[in-house]
CSV table of N, CA and C in Angstrom, one decimal:
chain,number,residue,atom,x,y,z
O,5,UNK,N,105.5,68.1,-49.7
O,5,UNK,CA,104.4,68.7,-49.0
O,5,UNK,C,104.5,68.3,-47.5
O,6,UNK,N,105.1,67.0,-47.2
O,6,UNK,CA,105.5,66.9,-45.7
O,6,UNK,C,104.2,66.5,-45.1
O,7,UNK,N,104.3,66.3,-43.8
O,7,UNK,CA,103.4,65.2,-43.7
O,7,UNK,C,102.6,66.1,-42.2
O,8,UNK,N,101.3,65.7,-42.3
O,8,UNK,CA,100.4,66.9,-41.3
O,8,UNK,C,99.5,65.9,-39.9
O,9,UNK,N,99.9,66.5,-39.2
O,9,UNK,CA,98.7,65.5,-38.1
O,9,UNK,C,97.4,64.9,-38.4
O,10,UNK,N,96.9,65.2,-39.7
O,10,UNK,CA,96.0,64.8,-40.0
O,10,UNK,C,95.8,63.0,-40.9
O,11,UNK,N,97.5,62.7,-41.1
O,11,UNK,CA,97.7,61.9,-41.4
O,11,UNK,C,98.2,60.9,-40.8
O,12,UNK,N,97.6,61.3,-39.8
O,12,UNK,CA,98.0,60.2,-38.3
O,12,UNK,C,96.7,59.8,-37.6
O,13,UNK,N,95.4,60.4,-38.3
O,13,UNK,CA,94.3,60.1,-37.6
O,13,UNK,C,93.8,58.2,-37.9
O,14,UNK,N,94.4,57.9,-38.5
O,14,UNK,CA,94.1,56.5,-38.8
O,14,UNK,C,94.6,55.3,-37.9
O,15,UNK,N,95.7,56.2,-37.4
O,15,UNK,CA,97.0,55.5,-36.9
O,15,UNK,C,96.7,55.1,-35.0
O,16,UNK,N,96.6,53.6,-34.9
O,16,UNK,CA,95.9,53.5,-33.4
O,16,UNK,C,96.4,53.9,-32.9
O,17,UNK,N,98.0,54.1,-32.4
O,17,UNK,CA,99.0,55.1,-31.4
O,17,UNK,C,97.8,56.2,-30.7
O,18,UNK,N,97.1,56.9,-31.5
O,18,UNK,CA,96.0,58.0,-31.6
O,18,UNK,C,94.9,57.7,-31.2
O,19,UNK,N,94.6,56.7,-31.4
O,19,UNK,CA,93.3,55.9,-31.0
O,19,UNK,C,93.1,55.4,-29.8
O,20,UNK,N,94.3,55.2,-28.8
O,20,UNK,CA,94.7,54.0,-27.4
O,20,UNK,C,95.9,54.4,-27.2
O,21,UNK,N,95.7,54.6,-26.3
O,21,UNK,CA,97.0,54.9,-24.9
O,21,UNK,C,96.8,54.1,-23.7
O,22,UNK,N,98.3,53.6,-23.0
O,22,UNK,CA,98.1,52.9,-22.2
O,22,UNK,C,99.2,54.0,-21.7
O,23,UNK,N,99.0,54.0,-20.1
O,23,UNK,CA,100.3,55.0,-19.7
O,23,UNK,C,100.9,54.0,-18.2
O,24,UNK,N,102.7,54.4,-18.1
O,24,UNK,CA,102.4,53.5,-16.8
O,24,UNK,C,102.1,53.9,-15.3
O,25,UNK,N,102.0,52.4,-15.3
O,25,UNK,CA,101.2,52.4,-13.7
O,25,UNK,C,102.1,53.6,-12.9
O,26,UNK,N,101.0,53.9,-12.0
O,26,UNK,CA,101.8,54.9,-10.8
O,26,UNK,C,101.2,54.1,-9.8
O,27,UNK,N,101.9,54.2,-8.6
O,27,UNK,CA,103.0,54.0,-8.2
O,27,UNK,C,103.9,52.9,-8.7
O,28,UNK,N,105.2,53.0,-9.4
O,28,UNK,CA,106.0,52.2,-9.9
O,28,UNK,C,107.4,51.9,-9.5
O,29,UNK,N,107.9,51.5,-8.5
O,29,UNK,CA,107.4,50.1,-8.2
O,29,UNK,C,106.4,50.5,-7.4
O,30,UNK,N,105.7,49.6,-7.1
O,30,UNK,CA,104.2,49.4,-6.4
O,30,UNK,C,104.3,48.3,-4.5
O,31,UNK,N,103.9,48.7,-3.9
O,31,UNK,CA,103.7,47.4,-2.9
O,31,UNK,C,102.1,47.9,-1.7
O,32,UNK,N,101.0,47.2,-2.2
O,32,UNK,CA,101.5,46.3,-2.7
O,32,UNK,C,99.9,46.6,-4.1
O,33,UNK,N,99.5,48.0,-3.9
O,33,UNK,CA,98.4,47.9,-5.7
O,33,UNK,C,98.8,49.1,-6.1
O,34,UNK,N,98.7,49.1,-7.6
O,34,UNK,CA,99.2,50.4,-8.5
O,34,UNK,C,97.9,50.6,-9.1
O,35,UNK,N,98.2,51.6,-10.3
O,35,UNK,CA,96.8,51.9,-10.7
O,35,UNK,C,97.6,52.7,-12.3
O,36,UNK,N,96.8,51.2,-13.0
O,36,UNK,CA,96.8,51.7,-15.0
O,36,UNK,C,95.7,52.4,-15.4
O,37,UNK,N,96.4,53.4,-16.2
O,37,UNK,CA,95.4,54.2,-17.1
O,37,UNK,C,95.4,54.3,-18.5
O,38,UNK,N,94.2,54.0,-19.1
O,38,UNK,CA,94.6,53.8,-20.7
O,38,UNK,C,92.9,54.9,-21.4
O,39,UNK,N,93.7,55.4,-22.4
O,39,UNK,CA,92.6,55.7,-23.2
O,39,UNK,C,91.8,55.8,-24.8
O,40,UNK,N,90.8,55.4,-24.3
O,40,UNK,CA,89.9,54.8,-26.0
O,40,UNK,C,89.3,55.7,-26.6
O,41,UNK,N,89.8,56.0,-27.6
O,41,UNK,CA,89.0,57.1,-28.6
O,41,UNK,C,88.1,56.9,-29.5
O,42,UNK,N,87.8,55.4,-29.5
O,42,UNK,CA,86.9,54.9,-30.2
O,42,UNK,C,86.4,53.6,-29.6
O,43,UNK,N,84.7,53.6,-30.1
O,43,UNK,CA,84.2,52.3,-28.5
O,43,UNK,C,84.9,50.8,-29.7
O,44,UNK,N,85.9,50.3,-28.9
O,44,UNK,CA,85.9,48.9,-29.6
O,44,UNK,C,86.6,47.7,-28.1
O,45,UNK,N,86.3,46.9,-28.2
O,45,UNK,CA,86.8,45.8,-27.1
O,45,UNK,C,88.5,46.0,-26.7
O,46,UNK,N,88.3,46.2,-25.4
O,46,UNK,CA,89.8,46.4,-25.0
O,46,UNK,C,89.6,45.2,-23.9
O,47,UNK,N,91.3,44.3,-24.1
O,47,UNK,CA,91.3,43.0,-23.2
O,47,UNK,C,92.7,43.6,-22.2
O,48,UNK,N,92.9,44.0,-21.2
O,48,UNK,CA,94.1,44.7,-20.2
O,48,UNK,C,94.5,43.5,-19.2
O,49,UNK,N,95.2,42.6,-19.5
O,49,UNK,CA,95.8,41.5,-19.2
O,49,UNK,C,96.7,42.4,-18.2
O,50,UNK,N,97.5,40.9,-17.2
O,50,UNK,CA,98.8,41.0,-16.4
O,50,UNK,C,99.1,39.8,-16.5
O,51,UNK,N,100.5,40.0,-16.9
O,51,UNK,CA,101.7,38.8,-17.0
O,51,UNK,C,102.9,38.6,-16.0
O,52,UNK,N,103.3,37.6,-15.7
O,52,UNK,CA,104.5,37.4,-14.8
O,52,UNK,C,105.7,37.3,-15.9
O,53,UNK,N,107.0,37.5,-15.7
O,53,UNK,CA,108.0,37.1,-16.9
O,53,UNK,C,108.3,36.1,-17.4
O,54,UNK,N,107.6,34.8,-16.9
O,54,UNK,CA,107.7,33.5,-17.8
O,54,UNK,C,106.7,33.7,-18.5
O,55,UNK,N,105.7,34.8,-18.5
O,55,UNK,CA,104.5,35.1,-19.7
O,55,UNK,C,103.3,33.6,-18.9
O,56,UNK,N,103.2,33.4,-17.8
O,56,UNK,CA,101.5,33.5,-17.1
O,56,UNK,C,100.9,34.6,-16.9
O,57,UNK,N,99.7,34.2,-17.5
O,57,UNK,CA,99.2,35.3,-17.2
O,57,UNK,C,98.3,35.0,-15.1
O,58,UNK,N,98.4,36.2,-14.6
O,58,UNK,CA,97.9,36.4,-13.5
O,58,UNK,C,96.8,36.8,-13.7
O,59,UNK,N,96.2,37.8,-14.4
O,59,UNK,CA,94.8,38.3,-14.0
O,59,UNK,C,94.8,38.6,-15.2
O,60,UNK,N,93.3,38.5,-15.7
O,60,UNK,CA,92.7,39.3,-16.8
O,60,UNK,C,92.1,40.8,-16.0
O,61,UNK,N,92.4,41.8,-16.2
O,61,UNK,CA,91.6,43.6,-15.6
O,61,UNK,C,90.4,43.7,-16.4
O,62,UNK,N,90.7,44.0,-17.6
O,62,UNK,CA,89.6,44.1,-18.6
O,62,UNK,C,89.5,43.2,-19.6
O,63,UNK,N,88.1,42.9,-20.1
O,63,UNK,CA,87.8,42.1,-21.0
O,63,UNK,C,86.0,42.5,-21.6
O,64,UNK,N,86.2,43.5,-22.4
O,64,UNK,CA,84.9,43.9,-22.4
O,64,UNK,C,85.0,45.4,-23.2
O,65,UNK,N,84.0,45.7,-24.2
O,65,UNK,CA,83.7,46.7,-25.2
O,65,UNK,C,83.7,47.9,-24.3
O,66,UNK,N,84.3,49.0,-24.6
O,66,UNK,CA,84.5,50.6,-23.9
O,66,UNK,C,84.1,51.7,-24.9
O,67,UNK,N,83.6,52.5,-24.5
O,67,UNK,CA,83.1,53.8,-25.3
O,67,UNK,C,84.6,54.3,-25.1
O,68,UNK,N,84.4,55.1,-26.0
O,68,UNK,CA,85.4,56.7,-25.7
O,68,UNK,C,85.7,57.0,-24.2
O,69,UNK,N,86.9,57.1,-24.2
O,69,UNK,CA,86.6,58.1,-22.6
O,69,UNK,C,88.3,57.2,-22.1
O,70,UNK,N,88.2,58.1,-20.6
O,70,UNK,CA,89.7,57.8,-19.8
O,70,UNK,C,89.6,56.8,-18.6
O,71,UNK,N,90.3,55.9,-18.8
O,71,UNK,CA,90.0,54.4,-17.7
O,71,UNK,C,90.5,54.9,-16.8
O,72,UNK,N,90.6,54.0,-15.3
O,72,UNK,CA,91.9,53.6,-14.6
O,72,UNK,C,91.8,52.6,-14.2
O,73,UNK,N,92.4,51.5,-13.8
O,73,UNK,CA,92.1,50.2,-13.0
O,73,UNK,C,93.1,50.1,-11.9
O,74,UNK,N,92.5,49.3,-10.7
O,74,UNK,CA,94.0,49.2,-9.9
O,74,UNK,C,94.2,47.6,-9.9
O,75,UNK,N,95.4,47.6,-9.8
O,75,UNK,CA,95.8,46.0,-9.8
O,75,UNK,C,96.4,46.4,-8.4
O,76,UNK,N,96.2,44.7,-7.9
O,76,UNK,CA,96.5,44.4,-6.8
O,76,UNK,C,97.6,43.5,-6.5
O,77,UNK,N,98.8,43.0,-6.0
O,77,UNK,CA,99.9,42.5,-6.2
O,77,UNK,C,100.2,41.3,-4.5
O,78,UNK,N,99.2,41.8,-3.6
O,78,UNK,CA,99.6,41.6,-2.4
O,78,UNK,C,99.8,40.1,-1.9
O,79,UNK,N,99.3,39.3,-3.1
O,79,UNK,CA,99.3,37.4,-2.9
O,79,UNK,C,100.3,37.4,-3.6
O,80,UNK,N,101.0,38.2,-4.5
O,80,UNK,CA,102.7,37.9,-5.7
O,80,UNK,C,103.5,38.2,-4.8
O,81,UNK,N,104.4,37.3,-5.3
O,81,UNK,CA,105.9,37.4,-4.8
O,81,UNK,C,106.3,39.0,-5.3
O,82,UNK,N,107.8,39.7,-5.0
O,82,UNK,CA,108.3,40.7,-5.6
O,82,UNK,C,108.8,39.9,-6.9
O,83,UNK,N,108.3,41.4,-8.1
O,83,UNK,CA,109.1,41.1,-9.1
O,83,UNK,C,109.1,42.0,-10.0
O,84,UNK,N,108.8,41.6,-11.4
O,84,UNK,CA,108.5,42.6,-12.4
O,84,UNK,C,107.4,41.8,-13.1
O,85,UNK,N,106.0,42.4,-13.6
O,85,UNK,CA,105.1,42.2,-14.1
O,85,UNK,C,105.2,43.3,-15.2
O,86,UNK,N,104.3,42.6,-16.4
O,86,UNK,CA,104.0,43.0,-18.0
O,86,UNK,C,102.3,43.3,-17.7
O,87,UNK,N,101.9,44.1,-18.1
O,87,UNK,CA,100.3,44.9,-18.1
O,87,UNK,C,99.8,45.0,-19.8
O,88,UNK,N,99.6,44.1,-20.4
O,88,UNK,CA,99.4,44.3,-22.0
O,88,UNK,C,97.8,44.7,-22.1
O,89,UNK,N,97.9,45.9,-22.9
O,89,UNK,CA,96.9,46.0,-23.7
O,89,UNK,C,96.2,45.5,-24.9
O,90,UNK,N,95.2,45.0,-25.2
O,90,UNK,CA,95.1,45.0,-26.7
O,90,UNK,C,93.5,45.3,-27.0
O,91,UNK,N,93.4,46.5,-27.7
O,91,UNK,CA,92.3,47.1,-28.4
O,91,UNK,C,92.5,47.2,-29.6
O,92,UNK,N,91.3,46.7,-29.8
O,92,UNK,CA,91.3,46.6,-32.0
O,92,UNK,C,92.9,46.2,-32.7
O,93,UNK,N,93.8,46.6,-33.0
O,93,UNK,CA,94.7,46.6,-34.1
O,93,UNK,C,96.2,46.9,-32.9
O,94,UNK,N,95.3,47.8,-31.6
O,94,UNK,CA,96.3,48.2,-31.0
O,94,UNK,C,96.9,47.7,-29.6
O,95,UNK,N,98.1,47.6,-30.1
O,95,UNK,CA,98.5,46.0,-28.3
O,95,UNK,C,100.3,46.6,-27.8
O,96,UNK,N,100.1,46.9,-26.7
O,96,UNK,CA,101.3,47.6,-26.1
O,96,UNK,C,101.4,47.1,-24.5
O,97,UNK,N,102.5,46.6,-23.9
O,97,UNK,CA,102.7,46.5,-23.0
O,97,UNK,C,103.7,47.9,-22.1
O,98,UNK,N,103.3,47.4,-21.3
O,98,UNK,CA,104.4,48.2,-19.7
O,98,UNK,C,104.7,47.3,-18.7
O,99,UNK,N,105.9,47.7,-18.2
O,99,UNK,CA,106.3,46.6,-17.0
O,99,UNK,C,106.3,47.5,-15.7
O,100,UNK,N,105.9,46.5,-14.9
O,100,UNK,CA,105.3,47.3,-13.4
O,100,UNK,C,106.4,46.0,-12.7
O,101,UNK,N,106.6,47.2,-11.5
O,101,UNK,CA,107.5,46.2,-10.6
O,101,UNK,C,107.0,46.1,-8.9
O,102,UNK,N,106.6,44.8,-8.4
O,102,UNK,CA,106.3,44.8,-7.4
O,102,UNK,C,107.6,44.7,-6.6
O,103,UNK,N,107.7,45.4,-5.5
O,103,UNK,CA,108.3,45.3,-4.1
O,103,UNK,C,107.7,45.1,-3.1
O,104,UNK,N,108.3,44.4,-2.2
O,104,UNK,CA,108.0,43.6,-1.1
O,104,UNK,C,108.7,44.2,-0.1
């Protein structure tokens, strides 16, 4: 019978999107956009590549609907930063790169 969109409604992929930052590379703030299809706590962390974390963005319960946040980079050295998401079940990173 093969398998129908409908059997992907469960599936968080569907549920939460994180998309990447624009401008990429960035100098010296970018701007993430992520979206919740259902209200549950999303925590939108930034990591350096030894995995410190620099900033928590979000930390806090969201309805439905389309984010954006800007991160700001202008006290970081140049490099490559990690942007992790994690809502409910669903946790995905992007890497953003600062230039200097």
């Amino acid at each position: 019978s093969g398998i129908t969109s409908a059997d992907y409604q469960n599936n968080n992929e569907f549920l939460f999107k994180i998309e990447n930052n624009f401008p990429n590379p960035f100098n010296p703030s970018t701007v993430i956009k992520y979206t919740v299809k259902k209200r549950t706590n999303v925590l939108l962390k930034v990591f350096n590549l030894s995995g410190e974390e620099i900033v928590t963005l979000v930390n806090e319960e969201k309805p439905e609907g389309e984010y954006s946040i800007s991160f700001d980079g202008k006290n970081l050295p140049t490099g490559v930063y990690i942007a992790q998401i994690i809502a409910g079940d669903f946790k995905k990173s992007i890497k953003m790169l600062l230039l200097k």
